[in-house]
PDB file of C-alpha atoms and ligand atoms in Angstrom:
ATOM      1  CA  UNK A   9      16.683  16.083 -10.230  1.00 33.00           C
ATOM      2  CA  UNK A  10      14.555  12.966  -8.871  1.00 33.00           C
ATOM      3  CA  UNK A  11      15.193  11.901  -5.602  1.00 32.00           C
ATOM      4  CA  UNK A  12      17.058   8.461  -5.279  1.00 28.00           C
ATOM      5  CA  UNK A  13      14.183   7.120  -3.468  1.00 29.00           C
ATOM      6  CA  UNK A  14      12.566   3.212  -3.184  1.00 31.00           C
ATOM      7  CA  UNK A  15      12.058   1.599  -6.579  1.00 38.00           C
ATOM      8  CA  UNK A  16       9.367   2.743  -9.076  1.00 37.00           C
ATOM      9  CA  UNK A  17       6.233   0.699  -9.522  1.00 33.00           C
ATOM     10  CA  UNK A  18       6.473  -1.197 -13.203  1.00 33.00           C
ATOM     11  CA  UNK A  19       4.978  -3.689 -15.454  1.00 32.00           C
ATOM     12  CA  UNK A  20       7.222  -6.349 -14.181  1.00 33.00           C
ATOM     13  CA  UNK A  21       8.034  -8.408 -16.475  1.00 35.00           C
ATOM     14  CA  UNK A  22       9.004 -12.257 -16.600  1.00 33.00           C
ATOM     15  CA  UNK A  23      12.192 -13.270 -16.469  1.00 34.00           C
ATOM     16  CA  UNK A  24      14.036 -15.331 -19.099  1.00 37.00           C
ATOM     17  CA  UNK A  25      17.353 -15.182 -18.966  1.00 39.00           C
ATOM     18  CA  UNK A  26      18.495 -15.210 -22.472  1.00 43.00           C
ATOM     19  CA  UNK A  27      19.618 -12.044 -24.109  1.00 45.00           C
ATOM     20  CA  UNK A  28      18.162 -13.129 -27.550  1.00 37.00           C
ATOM     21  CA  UNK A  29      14.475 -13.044 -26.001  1.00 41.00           C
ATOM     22  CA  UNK A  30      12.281 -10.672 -27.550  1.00 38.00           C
ATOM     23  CA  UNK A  31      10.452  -9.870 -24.670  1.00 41.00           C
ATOM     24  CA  UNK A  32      11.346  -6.077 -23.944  1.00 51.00           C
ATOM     25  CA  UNK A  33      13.188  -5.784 -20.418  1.00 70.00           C
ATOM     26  CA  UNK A  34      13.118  -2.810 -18.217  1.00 71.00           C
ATOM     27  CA  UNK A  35      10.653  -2.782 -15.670  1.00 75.00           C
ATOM     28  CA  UNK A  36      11.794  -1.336 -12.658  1.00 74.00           C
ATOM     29  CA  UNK A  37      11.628  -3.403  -9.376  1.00 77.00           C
ATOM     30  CA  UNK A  38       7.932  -3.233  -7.922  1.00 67.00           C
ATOM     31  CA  UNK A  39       8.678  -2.799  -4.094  1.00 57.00           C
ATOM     32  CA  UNK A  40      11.088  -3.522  -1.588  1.00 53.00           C
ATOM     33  CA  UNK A  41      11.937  -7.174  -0.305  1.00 51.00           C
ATOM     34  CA  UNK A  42      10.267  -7.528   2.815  1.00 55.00           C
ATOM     35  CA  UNK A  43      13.134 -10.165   3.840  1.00 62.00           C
ATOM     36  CA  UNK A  44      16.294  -8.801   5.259  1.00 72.00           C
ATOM     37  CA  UNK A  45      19.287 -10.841   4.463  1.00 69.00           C
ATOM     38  CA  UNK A  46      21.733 -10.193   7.392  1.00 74.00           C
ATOM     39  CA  UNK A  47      25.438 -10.976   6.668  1.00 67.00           C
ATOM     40  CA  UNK A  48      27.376 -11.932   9.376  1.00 71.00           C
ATOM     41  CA  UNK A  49      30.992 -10.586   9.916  1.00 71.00           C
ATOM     42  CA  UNK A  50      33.355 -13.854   8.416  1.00 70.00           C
ATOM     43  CA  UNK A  51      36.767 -14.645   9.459  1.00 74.00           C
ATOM     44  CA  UNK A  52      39.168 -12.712   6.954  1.00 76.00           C
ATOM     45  CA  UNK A  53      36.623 -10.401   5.283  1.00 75.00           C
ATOM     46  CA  UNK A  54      36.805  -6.744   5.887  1.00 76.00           C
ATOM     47  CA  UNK A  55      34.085  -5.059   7.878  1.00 73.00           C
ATOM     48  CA  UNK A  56      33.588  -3.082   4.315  1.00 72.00           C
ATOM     49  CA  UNK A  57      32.938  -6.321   2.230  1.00 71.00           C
ATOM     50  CA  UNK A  58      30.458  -7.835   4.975  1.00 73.00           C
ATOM     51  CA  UNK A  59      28.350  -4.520   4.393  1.00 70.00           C
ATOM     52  CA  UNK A  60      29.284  -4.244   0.349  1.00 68.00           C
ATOM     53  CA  UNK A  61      27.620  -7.812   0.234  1.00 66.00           C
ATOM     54  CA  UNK A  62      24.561  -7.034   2.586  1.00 71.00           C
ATOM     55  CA  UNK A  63      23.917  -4.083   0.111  1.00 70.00           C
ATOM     56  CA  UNK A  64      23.872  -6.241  -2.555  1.00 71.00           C
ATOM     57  CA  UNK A  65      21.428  -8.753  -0.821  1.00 69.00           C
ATOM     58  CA  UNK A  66      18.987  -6.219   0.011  1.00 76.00           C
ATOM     59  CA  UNK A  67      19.064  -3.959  -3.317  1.00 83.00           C
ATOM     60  CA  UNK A  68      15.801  -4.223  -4.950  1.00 88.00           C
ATOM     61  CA  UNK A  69      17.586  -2.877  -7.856  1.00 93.00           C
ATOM     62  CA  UNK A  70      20.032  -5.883  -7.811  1.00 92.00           C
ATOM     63  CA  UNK A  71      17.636  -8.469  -7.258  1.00 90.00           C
ATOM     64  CA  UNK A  72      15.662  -7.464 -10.150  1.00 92.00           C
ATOM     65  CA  UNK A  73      18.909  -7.420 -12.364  1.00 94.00           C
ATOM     66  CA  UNK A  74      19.428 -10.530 -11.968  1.00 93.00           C
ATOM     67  CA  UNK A  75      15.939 -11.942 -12.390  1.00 92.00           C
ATOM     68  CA  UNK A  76      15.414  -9.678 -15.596  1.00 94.00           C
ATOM     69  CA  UNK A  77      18.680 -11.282 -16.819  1.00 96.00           C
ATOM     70  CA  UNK A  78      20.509  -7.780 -17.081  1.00 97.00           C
ATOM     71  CA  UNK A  79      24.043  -7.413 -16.273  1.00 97.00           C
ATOM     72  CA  UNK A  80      24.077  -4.737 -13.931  1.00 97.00           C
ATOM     73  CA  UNK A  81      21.968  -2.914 -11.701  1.00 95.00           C
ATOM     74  CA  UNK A  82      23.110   0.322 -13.623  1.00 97.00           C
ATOM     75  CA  UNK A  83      20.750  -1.054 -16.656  1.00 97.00           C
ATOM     76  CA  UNK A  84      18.303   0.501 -14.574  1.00 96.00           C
ATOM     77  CA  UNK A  85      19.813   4.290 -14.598  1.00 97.00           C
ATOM     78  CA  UNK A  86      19.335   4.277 -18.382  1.00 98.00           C
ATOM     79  CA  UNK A  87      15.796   2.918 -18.242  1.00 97.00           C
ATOM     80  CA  UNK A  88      14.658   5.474 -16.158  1.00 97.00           C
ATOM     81  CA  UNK A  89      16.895   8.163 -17.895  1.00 98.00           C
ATOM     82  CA  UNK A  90      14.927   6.904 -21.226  1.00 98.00           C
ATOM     83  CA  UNK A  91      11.568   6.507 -19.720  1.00 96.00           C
ATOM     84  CA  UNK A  92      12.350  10.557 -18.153  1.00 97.00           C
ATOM     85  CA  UNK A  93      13.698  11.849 -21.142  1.00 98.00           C
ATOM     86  CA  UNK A  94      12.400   9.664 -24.473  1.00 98.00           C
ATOM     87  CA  UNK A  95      16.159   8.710 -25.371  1.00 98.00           C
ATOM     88  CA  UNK A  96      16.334   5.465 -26.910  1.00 98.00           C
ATOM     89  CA  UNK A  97      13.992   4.948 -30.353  1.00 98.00           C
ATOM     90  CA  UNK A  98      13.977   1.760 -32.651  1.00 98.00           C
ATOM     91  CA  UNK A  99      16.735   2.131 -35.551  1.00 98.00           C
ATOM     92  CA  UNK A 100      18.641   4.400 -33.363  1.00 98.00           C
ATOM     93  CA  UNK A 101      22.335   4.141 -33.932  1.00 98.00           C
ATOM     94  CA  UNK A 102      24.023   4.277 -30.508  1.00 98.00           C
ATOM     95  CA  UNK A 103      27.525   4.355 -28.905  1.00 98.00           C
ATOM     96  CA  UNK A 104      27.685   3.153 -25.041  1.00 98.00           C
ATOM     97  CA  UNK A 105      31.173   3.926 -23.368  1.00 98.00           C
ATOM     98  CA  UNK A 106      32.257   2.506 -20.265  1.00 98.00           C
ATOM     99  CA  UNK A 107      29.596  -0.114 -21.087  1.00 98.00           C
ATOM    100  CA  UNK A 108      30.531  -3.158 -19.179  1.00 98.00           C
ATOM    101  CA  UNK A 109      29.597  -5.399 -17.876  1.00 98.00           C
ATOM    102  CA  UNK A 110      26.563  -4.947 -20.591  1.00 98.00           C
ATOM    103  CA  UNK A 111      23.798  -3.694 -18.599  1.00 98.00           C
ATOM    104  CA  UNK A 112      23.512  -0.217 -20.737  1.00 98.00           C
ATOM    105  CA  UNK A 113      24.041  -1.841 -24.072  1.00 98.00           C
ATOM    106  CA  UNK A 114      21.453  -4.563 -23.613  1.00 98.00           C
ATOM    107  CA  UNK A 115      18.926  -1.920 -22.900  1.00 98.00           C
ATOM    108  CA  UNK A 116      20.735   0.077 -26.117  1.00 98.00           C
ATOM    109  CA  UNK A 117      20.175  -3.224 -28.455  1.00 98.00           C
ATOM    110  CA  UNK A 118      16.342  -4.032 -26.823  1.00 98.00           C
ATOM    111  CA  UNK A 119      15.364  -0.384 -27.603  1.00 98.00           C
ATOM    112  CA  UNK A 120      16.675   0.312 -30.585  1.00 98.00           C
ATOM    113  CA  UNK A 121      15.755  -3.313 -31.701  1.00 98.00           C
ATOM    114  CA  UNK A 122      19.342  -3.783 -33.428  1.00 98.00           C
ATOM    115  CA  UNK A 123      18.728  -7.485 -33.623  1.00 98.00           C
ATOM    116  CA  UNK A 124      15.905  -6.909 -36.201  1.00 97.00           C
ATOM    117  CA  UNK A 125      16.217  -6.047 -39.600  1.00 95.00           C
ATOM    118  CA  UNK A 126      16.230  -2.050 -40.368  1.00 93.00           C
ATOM    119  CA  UNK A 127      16.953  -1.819 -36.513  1.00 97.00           C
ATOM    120  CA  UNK A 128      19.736   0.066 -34.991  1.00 98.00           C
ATOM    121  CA  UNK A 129      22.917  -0.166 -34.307  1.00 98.00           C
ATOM    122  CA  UNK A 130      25.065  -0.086 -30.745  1.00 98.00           C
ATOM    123  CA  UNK A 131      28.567  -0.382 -30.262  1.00 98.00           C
ATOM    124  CA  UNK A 132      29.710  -0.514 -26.710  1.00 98.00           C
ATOM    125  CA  UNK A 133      33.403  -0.034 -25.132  1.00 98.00           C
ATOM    126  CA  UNK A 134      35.068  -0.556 -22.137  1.00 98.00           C
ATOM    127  CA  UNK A 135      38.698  -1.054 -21.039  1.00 97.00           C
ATOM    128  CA  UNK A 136      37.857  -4.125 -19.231  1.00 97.00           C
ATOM    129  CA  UNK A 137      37.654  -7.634 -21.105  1.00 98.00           C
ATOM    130  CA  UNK A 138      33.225  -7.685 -21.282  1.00 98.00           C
ATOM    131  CA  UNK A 139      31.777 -10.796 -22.602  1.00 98.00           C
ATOM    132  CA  UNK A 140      29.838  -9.777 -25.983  1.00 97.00           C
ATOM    133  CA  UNK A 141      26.187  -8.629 -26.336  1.00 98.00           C
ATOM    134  CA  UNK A 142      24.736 -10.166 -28.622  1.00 98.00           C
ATOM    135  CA  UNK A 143      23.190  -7.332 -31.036  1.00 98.00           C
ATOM    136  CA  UNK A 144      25.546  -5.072 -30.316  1.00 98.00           C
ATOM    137  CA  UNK A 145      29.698  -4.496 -31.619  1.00 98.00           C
ATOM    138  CA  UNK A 146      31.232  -4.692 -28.217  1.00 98.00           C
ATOM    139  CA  UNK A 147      35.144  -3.528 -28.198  1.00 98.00           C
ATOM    140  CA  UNK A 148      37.842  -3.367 -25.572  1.00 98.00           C
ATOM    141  CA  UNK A 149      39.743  -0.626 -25.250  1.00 98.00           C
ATOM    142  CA  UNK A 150      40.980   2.374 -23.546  1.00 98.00           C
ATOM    143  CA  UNK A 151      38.491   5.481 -24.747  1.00 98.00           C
ATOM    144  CA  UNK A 152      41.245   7.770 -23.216  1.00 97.00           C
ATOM    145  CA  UNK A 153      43.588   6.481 -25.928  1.00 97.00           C
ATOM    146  CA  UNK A 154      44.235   8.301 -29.302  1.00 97.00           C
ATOM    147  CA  UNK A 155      43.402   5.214 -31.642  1.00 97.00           C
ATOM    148  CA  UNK A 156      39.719   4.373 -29.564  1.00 98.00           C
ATOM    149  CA  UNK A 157      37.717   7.391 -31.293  1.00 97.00           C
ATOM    150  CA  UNK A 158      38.751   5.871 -34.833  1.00 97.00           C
ATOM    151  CA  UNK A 159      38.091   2.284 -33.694  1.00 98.00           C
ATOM    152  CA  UNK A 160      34.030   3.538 -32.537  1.00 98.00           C
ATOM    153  CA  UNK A 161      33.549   5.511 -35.822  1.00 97.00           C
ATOM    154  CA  UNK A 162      34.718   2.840 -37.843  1.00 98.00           C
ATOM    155  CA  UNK A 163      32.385   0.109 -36.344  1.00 98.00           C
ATOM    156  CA  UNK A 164      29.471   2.816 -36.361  1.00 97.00           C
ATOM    157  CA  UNK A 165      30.239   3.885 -40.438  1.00 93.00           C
ATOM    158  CA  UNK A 166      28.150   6.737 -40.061  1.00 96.00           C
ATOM    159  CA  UNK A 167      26.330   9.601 -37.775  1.00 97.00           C
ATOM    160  CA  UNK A 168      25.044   8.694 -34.119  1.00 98.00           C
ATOM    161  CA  UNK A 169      22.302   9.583 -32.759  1.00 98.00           C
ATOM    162  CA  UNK A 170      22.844   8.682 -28.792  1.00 98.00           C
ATOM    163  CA  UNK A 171      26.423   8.964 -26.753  1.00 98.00           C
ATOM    164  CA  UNK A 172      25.799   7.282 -23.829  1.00 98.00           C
ATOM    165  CA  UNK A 173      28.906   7.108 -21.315  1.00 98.00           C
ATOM    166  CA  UNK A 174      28.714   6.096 -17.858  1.00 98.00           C
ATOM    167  CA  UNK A 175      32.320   5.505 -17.952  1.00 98.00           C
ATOM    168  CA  UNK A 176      33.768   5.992 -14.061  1.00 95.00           C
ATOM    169  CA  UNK A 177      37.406   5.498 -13.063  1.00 89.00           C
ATOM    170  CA  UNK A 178      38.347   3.607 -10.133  1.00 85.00           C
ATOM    171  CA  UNK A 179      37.203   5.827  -6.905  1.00 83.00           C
ATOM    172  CA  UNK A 180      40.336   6.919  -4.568  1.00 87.00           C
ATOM    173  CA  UNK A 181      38.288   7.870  -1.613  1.00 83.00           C
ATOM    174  CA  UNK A 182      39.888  11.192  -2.430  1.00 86.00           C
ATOM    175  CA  UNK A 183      36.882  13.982  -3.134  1.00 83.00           C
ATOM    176  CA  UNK A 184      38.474  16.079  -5.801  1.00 84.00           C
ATOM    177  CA  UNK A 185      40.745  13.655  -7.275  1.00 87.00           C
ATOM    178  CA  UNK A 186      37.489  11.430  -8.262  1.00 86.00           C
ATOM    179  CA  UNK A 187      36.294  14.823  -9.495  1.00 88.00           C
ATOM    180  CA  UNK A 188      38.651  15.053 -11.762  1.00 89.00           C
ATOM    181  CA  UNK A 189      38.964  11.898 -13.657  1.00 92.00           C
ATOM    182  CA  UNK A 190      35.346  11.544 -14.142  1.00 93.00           C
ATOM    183  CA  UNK A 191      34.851  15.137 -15.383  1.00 93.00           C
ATOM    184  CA  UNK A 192      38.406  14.781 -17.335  1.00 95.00           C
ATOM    185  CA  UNK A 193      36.287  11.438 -18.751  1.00 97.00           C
ATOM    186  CA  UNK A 194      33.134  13.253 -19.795  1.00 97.00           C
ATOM    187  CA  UNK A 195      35.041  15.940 -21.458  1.00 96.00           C
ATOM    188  CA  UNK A 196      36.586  13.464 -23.593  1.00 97.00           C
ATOM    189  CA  UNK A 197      32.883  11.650 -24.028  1.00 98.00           C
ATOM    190  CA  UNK A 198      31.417  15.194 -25.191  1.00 98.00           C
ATOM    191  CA  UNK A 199      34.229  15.918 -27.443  1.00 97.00           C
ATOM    192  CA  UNK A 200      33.934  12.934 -29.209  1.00 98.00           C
ATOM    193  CA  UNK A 201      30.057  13.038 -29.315  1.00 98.00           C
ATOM    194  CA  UNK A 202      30.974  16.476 -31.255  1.00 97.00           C
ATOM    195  CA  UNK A 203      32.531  14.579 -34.071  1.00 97.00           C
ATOM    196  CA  UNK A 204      29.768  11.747 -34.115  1.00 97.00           C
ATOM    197  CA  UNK A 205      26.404  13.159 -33.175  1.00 98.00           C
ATOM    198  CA  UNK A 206      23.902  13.492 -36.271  1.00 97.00           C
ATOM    199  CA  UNK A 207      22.049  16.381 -36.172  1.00 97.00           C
ATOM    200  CA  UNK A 208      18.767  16.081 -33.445  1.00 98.00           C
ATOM    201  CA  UNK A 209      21.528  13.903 -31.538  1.00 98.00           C
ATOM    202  CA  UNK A 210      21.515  13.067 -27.698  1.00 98.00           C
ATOM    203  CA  UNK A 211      24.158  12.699 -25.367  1.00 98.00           C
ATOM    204  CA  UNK A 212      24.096  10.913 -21.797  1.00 98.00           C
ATOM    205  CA  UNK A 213      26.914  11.387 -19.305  1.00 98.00           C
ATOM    206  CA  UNK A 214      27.719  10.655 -15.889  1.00 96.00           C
ATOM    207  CA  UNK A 215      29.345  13.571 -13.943  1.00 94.00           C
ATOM    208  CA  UNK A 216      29.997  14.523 -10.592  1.00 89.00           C
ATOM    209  CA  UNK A 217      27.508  16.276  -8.151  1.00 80.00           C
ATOM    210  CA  UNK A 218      27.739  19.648  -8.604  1.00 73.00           C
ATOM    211  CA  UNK A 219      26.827  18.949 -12.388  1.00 67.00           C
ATOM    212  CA  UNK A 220      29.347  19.702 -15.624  1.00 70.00           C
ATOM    213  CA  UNK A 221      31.682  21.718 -14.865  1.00 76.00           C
ATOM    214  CA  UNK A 222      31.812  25.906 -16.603  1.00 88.00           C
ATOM    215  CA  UNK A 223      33.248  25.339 -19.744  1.00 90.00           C
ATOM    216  CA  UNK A 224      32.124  22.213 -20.724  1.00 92.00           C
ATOM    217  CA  UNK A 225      28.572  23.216 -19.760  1.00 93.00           C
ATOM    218  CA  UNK A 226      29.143  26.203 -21.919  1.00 94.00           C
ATOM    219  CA  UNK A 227      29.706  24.414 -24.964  1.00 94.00           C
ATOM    220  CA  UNK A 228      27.311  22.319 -25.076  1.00 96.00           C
ATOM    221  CA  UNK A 229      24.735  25.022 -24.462  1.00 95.00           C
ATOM    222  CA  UNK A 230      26.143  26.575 -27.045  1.00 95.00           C
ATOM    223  CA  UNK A 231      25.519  23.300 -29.269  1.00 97.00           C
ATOM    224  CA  UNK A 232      22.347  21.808 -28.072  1.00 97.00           C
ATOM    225  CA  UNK A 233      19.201  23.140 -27.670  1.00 97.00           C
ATOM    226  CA  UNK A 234      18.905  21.934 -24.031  1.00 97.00           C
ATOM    227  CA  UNK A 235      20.582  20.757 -20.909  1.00 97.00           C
ATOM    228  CA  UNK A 236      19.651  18.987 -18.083  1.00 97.00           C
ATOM    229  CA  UNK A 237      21.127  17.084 -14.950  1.00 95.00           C
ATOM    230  CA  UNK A 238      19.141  13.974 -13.057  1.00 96.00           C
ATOM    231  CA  UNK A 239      19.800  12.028 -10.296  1.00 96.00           C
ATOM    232  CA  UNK A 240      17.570   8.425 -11.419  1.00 97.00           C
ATOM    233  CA  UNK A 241      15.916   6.653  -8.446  1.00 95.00           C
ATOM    234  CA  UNK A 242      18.252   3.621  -9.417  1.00 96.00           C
ATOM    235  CA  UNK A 243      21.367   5.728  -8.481  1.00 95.00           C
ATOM    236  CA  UNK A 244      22.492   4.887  -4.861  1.00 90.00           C
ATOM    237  CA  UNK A 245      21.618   8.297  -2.727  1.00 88.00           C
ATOM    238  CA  UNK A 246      24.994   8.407  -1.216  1.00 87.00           C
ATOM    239  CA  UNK A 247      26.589   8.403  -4.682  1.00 89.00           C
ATOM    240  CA  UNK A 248      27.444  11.575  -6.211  1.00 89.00           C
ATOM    241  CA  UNK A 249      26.584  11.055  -9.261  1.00 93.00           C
ATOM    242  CA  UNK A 250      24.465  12.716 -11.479  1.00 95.00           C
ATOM    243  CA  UNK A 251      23.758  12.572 -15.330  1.00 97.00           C
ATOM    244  CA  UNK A 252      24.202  15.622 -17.597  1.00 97.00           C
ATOM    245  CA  UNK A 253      21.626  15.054 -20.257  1.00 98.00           C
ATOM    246  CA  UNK A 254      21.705  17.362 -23.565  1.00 98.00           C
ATOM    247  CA  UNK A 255      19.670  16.724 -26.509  1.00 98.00           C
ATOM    248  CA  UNK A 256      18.943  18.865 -29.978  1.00 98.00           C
ATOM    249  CA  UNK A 257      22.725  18.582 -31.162  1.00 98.00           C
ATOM    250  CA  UNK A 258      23.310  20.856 -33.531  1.00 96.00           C
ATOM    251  CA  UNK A 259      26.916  21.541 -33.775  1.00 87.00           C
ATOM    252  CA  UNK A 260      28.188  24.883 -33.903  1.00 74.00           C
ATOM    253  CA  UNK A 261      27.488  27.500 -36.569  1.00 66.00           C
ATOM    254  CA  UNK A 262      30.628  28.157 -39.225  1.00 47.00           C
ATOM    255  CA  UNK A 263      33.216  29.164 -37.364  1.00 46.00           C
ATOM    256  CA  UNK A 264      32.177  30.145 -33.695  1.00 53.00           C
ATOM    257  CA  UNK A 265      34.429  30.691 -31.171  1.00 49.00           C
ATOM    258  CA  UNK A 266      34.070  27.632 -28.146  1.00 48.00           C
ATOM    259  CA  UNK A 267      36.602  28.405 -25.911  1.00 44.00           C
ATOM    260  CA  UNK A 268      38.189  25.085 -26.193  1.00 46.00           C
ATOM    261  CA  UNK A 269      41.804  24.629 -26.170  1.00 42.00           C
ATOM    262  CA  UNK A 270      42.632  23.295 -29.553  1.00 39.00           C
ATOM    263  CA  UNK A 271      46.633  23.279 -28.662  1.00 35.00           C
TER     264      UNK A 271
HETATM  265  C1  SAM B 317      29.706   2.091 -13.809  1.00 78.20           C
HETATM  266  S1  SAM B 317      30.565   1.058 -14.910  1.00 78.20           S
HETATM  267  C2  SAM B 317      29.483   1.020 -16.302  1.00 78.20           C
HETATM  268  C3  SAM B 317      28.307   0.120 -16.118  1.00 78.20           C
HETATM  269  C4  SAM B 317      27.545  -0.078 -17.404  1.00 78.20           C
HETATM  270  N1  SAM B 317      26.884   1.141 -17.823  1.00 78.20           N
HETATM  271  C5  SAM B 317      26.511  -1.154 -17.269  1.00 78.20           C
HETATM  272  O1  SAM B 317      25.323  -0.851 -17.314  1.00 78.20           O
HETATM  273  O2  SAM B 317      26.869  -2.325 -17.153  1.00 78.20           O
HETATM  274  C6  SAM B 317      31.837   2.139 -15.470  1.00 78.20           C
HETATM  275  C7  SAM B 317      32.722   1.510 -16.522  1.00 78.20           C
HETATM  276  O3  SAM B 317      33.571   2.530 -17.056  1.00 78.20           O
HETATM  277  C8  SAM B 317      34.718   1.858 -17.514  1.00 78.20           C
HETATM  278  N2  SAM B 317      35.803   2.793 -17.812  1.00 78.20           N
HETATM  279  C9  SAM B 317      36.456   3.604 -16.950  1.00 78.20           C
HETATM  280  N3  SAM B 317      37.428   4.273 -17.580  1.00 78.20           N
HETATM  281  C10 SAM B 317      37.374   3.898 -18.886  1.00 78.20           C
HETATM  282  C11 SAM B 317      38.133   4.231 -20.039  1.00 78.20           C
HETATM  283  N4  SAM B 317      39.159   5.093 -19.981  1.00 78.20           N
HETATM  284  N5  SAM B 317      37.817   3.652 -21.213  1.00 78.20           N
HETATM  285  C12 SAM B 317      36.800   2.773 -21.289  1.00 78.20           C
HETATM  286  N6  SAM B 317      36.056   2.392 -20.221  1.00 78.20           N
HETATM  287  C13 SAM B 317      36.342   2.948 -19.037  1.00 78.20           C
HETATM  288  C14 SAM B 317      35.033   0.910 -16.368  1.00 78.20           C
HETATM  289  O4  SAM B 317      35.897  -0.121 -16.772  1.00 78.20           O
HETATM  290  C15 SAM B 317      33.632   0.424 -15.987  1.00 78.20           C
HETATM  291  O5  SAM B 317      33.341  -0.799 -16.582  1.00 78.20           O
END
């Protein structure tokens, strides 16, 4: 795993705003601010909102969001997840899931140039209303309901060759109940990348630290030729997530037994 330390030195690039721009985004901030914006306690804001907002004042990894014109700071997870592990490829056909408010899929659509012609494709999804990337088929929509599956395959018409999902429910403050969702929400990622992935396909997951749990870890050993977990620098240190990473999918040979509960 990296360690979640200070931002990465980068190209830096220049920063137009417009999501058509050709100019390739990604750069990761180069340095800390050396200004410390101090919020003072307001009348009727919560001691946790007055430090929420000085976080966001102070994070490189913000700041450089917005002055790159990306949507979240989380763009910055995949870049570093790509620039680690050689993900994203022009005329790559991608799915992103839990993709707003954009930041993964305009990374997706820059890097697998889906604006230009023979580029690739990316369709994002997200339960929450997202305001459309342009370049990409953006949808809205529960991925834990039975119809969402058939609504990605049908925008995609064909293989994938990236599942990206950095799809997180709500956190409760309760340790093993956040667990949960977010491993019950990778499972469902994984099994879906099963019916999707071409083979060669990739798959990119948030999960809890700790990693993938047994039997999910299991099975995709069993279907990809290798496994790893990362922590990228752009993923707050007292967070605990981590990324399962698994590339080479190649399915399962005729008839293997997974272990996976088909009842
Ligand atoms: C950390 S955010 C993703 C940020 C995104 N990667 C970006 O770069 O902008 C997690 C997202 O997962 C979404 N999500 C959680 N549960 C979901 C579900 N069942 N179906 C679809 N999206 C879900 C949330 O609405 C949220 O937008």
């Amino acid at each position: 795993m990296s360690s979640a330390e200070g931002p990465k030195s980068g190209g830096g690039s220049k920063g137009s705003k417009s999501e058509a721009s050709s100019r390739v985004r990604g750069s990761a901030p180069t340095g800390s601010r050396d200004l410390f914006v101090r919020v003072r306690t307001a009348k009727g804001r919560k001691a946790s909102s007055t430090r929420w907002l000085q976080r966001q004042l102070n994070d490189p990894y913000v700041l450089e969001a917005k002055r790159q014109g990306l949507r979240s700071r989380a763009a910055f997870k995949l870049i570093e997840l790509d620039e680690r592990f050689t993900l994203l490829k022009p005329g790559m056909r991608v799915v992103d899931l839990g993709a707003a408010p954009g930041g993964w899929t305009q990374i997706a659509v820059e890097r697998t140039r889906s604006l230009h012609p023979n580029g690739g494709k990316v369709v994002g999804m997200d339960i929450l209303e997202w305001e459309g990337v342009a370049g990409a088929t953006c949808l809205t929509h529960d991925f834990m309901d039975d119809a969402a599956p058939l609504m990605l395959k049908g925008a995609m018409d064909g293989a994938v060759d990236l599942v990206l999902s950095d799809m997180a429910a709500p956190t409760t403050g309760h340790r093993q109940t956040d667990h949960l969702r977010v491993m019950g929400l990778a499972e469902a990622a994984w099994y879906f990348a099963e019916e999707v992935l071409a083979p060669g396909g990739a798959f990119v997951c948030k999960v809890f630290q700790g990693g993938t749990e047994g039997a999910l870890l299991t099975r995709m050993k069993k279907m990809c030729e290798v496994i790893r977990h990362a922590k990228p620098p752009a993923s707050r240190q007292g967070s605990p997530e981590v990324y399962v990473i698994a590339q080479g999918f190649r399915g399962l040979s005729g008839g293997e037994d997974t272990g996976r509960d088909e009842s």
